[in-house]
Tab-separated table of C-alpha atoms in Angstrom:
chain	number	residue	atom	x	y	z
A	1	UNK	CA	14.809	32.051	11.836
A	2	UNK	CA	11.431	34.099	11.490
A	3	UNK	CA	9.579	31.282	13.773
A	4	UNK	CA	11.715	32.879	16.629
A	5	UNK	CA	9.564	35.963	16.094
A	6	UNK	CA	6.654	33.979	17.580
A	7	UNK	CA	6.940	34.078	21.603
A	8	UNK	CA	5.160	30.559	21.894
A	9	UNK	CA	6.989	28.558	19.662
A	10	UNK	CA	10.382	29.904	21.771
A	11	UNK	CA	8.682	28.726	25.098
A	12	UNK	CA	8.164	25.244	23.391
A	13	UNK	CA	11.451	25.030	22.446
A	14	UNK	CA	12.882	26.367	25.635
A	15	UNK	CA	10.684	23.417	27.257
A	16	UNK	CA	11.844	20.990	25.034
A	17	UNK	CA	15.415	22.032	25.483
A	18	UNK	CA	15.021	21.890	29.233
A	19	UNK	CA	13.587	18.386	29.422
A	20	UNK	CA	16.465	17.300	27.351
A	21	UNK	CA	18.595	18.767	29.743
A	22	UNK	CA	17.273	16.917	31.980
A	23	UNK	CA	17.215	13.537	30.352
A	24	UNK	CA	21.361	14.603	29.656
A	25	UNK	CA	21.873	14.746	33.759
A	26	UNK	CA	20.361	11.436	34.021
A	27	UNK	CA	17.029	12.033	35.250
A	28	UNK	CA	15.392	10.274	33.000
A	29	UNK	CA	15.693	7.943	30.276
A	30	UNK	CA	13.945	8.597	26.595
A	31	UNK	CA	13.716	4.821	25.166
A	32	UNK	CA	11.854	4.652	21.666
A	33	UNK	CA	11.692	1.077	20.406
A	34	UNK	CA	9.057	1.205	17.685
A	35	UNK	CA	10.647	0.058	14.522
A	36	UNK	CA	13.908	-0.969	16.356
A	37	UNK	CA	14.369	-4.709	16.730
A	38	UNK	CA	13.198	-5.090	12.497
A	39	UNK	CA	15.743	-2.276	12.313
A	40	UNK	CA	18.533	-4.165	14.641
A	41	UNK	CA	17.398	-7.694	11.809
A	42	UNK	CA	17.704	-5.894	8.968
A	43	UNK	CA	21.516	-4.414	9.703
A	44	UNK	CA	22.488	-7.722	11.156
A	45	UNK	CA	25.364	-9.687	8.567
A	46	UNK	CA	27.420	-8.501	6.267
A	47	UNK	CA	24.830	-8.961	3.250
A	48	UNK	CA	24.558	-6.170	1.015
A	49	UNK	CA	21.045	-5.713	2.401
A	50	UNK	CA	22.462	-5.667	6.272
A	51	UNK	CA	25.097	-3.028	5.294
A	52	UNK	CA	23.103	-0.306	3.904
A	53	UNK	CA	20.616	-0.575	6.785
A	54	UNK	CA	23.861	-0.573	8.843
A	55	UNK	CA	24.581	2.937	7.530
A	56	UNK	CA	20.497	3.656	7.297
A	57	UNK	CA	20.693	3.400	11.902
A	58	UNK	CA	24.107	5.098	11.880
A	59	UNK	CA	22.427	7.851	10.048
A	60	UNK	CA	19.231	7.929	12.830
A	61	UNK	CA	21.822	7.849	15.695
A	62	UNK	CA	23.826	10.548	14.718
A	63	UNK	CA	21.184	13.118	13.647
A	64	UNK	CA	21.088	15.295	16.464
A	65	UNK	CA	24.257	15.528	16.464
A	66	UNK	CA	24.803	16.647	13.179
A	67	UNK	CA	21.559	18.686	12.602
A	68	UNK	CA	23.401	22.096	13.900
A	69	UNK	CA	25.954	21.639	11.445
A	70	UNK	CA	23.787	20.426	8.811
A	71	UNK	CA	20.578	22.267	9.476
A	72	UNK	CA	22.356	25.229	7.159
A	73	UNK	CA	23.702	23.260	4.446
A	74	UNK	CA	20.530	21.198	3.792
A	75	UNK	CA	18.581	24.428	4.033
A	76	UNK	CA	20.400	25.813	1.410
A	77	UNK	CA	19.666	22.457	-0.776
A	78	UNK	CA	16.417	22.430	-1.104
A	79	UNK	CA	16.427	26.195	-2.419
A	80	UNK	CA	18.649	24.664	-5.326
A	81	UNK	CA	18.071	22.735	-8.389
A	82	UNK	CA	17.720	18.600	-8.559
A	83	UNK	CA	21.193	18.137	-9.430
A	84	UNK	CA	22.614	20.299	-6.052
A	85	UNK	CA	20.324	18.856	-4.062
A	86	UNK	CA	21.321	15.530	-4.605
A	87	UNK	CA	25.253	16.594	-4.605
A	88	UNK	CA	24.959	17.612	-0.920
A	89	UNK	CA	23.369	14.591	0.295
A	90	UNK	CA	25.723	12.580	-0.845
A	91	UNK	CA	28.402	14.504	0.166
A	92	UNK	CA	27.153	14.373	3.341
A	93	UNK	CA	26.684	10.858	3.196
A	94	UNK	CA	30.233	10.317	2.068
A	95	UNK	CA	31.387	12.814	5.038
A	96	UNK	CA	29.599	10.243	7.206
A	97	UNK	CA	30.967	7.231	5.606
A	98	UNK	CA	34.318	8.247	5.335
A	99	UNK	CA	35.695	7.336	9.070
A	100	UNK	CA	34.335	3.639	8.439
A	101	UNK	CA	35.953	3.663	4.839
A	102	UNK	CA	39.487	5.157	6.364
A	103	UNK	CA	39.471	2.502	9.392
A	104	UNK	CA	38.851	-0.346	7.064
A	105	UNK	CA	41.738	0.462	4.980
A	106	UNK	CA	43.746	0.334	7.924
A	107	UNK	CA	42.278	-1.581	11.030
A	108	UNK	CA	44.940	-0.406	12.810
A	109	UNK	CA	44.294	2.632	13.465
A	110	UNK	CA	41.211	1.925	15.872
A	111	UNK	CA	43.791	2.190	18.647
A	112	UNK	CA	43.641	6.016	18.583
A	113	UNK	CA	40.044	6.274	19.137
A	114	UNK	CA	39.234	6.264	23.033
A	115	UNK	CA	37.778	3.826	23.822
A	116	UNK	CA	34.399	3.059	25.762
A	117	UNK	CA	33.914	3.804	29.510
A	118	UNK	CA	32.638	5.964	32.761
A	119	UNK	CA	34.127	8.931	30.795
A	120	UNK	CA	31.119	8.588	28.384
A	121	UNK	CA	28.800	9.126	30.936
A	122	UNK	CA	30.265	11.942	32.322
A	123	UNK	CA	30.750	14.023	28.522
A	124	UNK	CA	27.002	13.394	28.143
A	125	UNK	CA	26.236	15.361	31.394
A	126	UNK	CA	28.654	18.123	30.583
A	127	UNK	CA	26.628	18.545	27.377
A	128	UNK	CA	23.326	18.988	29.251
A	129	UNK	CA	24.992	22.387	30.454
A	130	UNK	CA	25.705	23.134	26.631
A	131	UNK	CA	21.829	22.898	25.795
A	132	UNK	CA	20.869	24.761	29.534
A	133	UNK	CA	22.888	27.525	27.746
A	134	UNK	CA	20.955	27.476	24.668
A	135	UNK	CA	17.858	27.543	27.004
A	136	UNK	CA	19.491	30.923	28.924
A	137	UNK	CA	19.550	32.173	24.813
A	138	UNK	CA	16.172	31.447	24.329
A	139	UNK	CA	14.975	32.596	27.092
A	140	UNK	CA	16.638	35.695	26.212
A	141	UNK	CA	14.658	36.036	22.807
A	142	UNK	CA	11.355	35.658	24.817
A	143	UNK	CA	12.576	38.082	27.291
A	144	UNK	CA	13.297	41.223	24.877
A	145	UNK	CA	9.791	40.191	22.729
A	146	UNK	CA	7.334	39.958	25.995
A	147	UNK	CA	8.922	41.973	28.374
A	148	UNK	CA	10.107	41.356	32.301
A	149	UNK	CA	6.729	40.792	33.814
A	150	UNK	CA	5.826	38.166	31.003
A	151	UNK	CA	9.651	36.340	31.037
A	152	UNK	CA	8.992	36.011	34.816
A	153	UNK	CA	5.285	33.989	34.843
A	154	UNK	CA	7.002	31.786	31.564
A	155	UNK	CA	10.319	31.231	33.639
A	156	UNK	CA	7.993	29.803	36.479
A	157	UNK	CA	6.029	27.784	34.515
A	158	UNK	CA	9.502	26.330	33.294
A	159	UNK	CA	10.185	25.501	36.759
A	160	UNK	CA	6.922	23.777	37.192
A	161	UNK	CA	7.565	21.566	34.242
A	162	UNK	CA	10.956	20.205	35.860
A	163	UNK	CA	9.573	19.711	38.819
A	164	UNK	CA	6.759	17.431	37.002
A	165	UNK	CA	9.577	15.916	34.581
A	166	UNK	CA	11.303	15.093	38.474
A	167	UNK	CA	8.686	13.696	39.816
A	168	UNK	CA	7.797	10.822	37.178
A	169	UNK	CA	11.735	10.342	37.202
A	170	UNK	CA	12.193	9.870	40.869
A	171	UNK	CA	8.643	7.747	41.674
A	172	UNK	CA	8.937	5.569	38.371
A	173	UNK	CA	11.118	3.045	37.531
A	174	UNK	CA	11.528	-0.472	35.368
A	175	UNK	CA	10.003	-2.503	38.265
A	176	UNK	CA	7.129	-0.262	38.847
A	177	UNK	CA	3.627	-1.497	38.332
A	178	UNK	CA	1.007	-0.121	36.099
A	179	UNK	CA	-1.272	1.193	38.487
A	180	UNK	CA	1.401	3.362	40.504
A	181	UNK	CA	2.359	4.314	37.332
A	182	UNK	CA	-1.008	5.842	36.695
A	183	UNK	CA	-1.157	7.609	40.055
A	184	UNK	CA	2.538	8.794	39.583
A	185	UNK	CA	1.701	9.906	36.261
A	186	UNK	CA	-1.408	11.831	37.219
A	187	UNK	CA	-0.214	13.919	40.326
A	188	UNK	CA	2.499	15.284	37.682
A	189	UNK	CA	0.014	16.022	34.952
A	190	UNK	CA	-2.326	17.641	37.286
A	191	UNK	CA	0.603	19.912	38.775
A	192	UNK	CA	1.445	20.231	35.259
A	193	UNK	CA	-2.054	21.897	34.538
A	194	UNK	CA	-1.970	23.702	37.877
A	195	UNK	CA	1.147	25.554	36.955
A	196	UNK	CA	0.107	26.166	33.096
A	197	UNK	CA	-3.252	28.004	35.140
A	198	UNK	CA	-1.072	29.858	37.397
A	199	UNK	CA	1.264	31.129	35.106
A	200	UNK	CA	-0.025	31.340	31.945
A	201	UNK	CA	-3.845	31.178	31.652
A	202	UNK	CA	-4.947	33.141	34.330
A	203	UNK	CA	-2.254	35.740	32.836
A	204	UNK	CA	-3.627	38.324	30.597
A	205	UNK	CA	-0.620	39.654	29.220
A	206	UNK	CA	0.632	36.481	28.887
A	207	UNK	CA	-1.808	35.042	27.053
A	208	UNK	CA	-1.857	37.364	24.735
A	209	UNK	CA	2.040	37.660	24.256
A	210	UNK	CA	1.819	33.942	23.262
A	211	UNK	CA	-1.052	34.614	20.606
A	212	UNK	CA	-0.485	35.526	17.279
A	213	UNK	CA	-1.985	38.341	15.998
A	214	UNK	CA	-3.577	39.590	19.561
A	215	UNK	CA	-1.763	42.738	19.471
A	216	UNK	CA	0.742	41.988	22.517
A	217	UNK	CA	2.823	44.986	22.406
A	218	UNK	CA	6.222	45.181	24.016
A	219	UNK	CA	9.199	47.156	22.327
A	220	UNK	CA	12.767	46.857	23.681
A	221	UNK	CA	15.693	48.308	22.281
A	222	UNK	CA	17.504	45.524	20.325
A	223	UNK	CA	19.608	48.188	17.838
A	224	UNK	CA	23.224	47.967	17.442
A	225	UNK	CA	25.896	50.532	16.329
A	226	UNK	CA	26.484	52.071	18.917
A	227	UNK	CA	27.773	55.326	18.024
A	228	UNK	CA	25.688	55.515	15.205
A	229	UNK	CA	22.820	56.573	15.981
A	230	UNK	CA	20.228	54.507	14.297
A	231	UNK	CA	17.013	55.409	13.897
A	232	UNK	CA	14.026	52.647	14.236
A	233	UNK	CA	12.584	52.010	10.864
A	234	UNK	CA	8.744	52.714	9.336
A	235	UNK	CA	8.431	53.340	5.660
A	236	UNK	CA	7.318	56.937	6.111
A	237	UNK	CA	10.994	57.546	7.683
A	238	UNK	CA	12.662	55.641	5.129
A	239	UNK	CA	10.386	57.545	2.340
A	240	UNK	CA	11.355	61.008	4.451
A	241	UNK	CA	15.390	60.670	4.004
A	242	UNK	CA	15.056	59.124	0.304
A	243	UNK	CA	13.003	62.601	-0.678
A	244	UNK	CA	15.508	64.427	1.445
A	245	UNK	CA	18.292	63.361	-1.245
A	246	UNK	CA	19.887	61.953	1.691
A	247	UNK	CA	22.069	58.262	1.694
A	248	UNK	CA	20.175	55.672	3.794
A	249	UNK	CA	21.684	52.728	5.209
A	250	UNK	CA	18.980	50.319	6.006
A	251	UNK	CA	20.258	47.459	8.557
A	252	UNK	CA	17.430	44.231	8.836
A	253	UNK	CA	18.099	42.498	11.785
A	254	UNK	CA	16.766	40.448	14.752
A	255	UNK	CA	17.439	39.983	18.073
A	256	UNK	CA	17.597	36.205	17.944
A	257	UNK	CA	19.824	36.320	14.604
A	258	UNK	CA	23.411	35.559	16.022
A	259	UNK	CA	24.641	36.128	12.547
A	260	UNK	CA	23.519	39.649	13.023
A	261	UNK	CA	24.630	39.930	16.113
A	262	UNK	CA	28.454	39.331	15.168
A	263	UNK	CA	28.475	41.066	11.828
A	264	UNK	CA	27.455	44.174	14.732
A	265	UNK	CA	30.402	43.324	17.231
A	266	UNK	CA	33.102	43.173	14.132
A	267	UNK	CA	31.789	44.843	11.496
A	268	UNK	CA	29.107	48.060	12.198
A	269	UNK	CA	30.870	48.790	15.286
A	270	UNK	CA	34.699	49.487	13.510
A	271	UNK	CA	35.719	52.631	14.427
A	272	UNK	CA	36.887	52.749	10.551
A	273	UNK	CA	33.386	51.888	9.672
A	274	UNK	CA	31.650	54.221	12.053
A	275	UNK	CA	33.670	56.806	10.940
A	276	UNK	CA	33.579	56.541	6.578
A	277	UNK	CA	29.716	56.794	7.369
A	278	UNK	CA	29.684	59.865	9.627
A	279	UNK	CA	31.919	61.343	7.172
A	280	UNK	CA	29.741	60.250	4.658
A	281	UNK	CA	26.690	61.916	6.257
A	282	UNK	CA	25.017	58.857	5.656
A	283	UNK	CA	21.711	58.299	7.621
A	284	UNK	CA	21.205	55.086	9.711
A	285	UNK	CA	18.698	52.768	9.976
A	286	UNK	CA	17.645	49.755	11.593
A	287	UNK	CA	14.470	47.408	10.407
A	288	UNK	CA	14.053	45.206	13.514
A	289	UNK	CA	12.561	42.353	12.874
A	290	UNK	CA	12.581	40.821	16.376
A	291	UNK	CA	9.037	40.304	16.484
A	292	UNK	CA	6.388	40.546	13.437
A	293	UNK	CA	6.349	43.589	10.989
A	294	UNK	CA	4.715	43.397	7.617
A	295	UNK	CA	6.626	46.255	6.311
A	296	UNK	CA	9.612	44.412	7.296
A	297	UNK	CA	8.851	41.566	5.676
A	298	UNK	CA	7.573	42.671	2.387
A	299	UNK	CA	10.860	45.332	2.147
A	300	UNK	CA	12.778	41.787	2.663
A	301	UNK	CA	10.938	40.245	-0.138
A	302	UNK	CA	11.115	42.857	-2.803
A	303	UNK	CA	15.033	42.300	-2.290
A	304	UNK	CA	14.637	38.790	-3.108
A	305	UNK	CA	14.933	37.618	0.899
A	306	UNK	CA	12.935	35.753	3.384
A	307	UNK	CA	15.086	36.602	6.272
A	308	UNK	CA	17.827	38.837	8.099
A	309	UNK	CA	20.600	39.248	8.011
A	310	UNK	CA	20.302	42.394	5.120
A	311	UNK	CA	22.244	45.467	4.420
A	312	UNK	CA	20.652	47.539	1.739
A	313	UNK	CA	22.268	51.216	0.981
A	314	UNK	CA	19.880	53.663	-1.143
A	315	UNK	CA	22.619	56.024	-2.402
A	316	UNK	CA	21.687	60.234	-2.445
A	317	UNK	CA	19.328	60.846	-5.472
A	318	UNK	CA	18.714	57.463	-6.254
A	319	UNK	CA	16.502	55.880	-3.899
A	320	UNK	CA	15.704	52.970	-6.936
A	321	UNK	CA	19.099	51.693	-7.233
């Protein structure tokens, strides 16, 4: 999740995202055929050879499908030992296999799975609003890290990149010859490189809000609690309360962590929890870890974590437990 603190690694996925959009209206067509005929020979028959490379495509095809589900669970693996590691997988695999194993059992049962047609088509394009959403959410991120006037010239150079993606799609097809295919592919390069001038190079503050370590400055409010009143965190704060015998409850979190975000709806925000810590006296604080902060991050690692979110309560007297 901390790569989403760096503004130019959101715009790449946002552009990525988008152009996959794209490809999911039909605009265009991603074919990648390296590899795939030996591939298509090796899981032909019903050899013991041809069945595991069988399951070895199956596995390739349905990766992106499976990678949001996944992406967590596999994460968690490789922080494990040998043993778990290799558990998962093959739990996964046997997740995977398990619809091939059930139908061979009984054949018959094929009849309840739809079957092939227009309606295919169709639930692909619906899903190209489903990653145009997740583009609005990125886009979002980028918004409260750089700010309005930055979101807008990033936005536009979004624009410009459709409009390039549209016009190799619409001026290019299978019977086009290689020379048109040059000229098409040119004009939307160089518009390409026009917009990435326009809206991002000749930009100082956006240059430097997609820069690591330039010293692009833009703070938005991205607390939660409402109610609550919490106060931003530095360490001479935090170090302020804990000397003041006061309780401290320290709240790491991110704009772009949606895990954060809901433990705020349903759990900071109860009135039953809002109240127990007024009552409490306890002080509030929030460690926002939207964009970069080394204090952040090395508070996160001397409580054993690499990421948000954290909930860490330094009880009256006792700062050290």
């Amino acid at each position: 999740g901390f790569q989403f603190q760096y503004p130019l690694f959101v715009l790449v996925m946002s552009a990525v995202v988008l152009v996959f959009a794209l490809s999911l209206f039909g605009l265009f067509y991603v074919n990648i055929s390296v590899g795939q005929n030996e591939l298509n020979k090796l899981s032909s028959g019903d050899t013991l050879v041809g069945t595991f490379f069988k399951g070895v495509l199956a596995t390739l095809l349905s990766t992106p499908c499976t990678a949001p589900f996944l992406g967590v669970a596999l994460g968690f693996a490789f922080a494990q030992s040998n043993a778990i590691v290799a558990l998962i997988f093959f739990v996964s695999g046997l997740g995977m296999a398990s619809p091939y194993l059930l139908l061979t059992i009984n054949p018959g049962w094929l009849k309840f799975l739809p079957k092939p047609g227009l309606w295919m088509d169709k639930f692909k394009q619906s899903m190209g609003f489903v990653l145009l959403a997740t583009l609005v959410w990125l886009n979002n991120n980028m918004a409260v890290q750089v700010g309005p006037a930055v979101i807008g010239w990033l936005n536009y150079w979004l624009v410009g990149l459709a409009f390039s993606a549209w016009i190799i799609a619409n001026y290019i097809d299978l019977t086009t010859e290689t020379p048109r295919k040059i000229k098409i592919w040119s004009i939307a390069i160089l518009f390409m490189l026009m917009s990435s001038w326009l809206c991002i190079f000749s930009q100082r503050d956006v240059m430097l809000a997609l820069t690591p370590g330039a010293g692009f400055k833009y703070k938005s409010d991205t607390t939660g609690g409402e109610g609550l009143g919490f106060a931003p965190f530095t360490v001479d704060a935090l170090n302020k309360e804990l000397n003041a015998n006061k309780t401290v409850l320290l709240d790491f979190t991110a704009n772009w962590c949606l895990t954060c975000k809901v433990n705020e709806a349903t759990v900071i925000n109860n009135q039953a929890v809002k109240d127990t810590i007024k009552s409490l006296k306890v002080v509030t604080m929030k460690a926002d870890w939207t964009n970069q902060d080394p204090d952040i991050t090395k508070l996160l690692a001397k409580f054993g974590r690499s990421g948000v979110p954290l909930y860490v309560i330094y009880p009256a007297g006792k700062p050290s437990e």
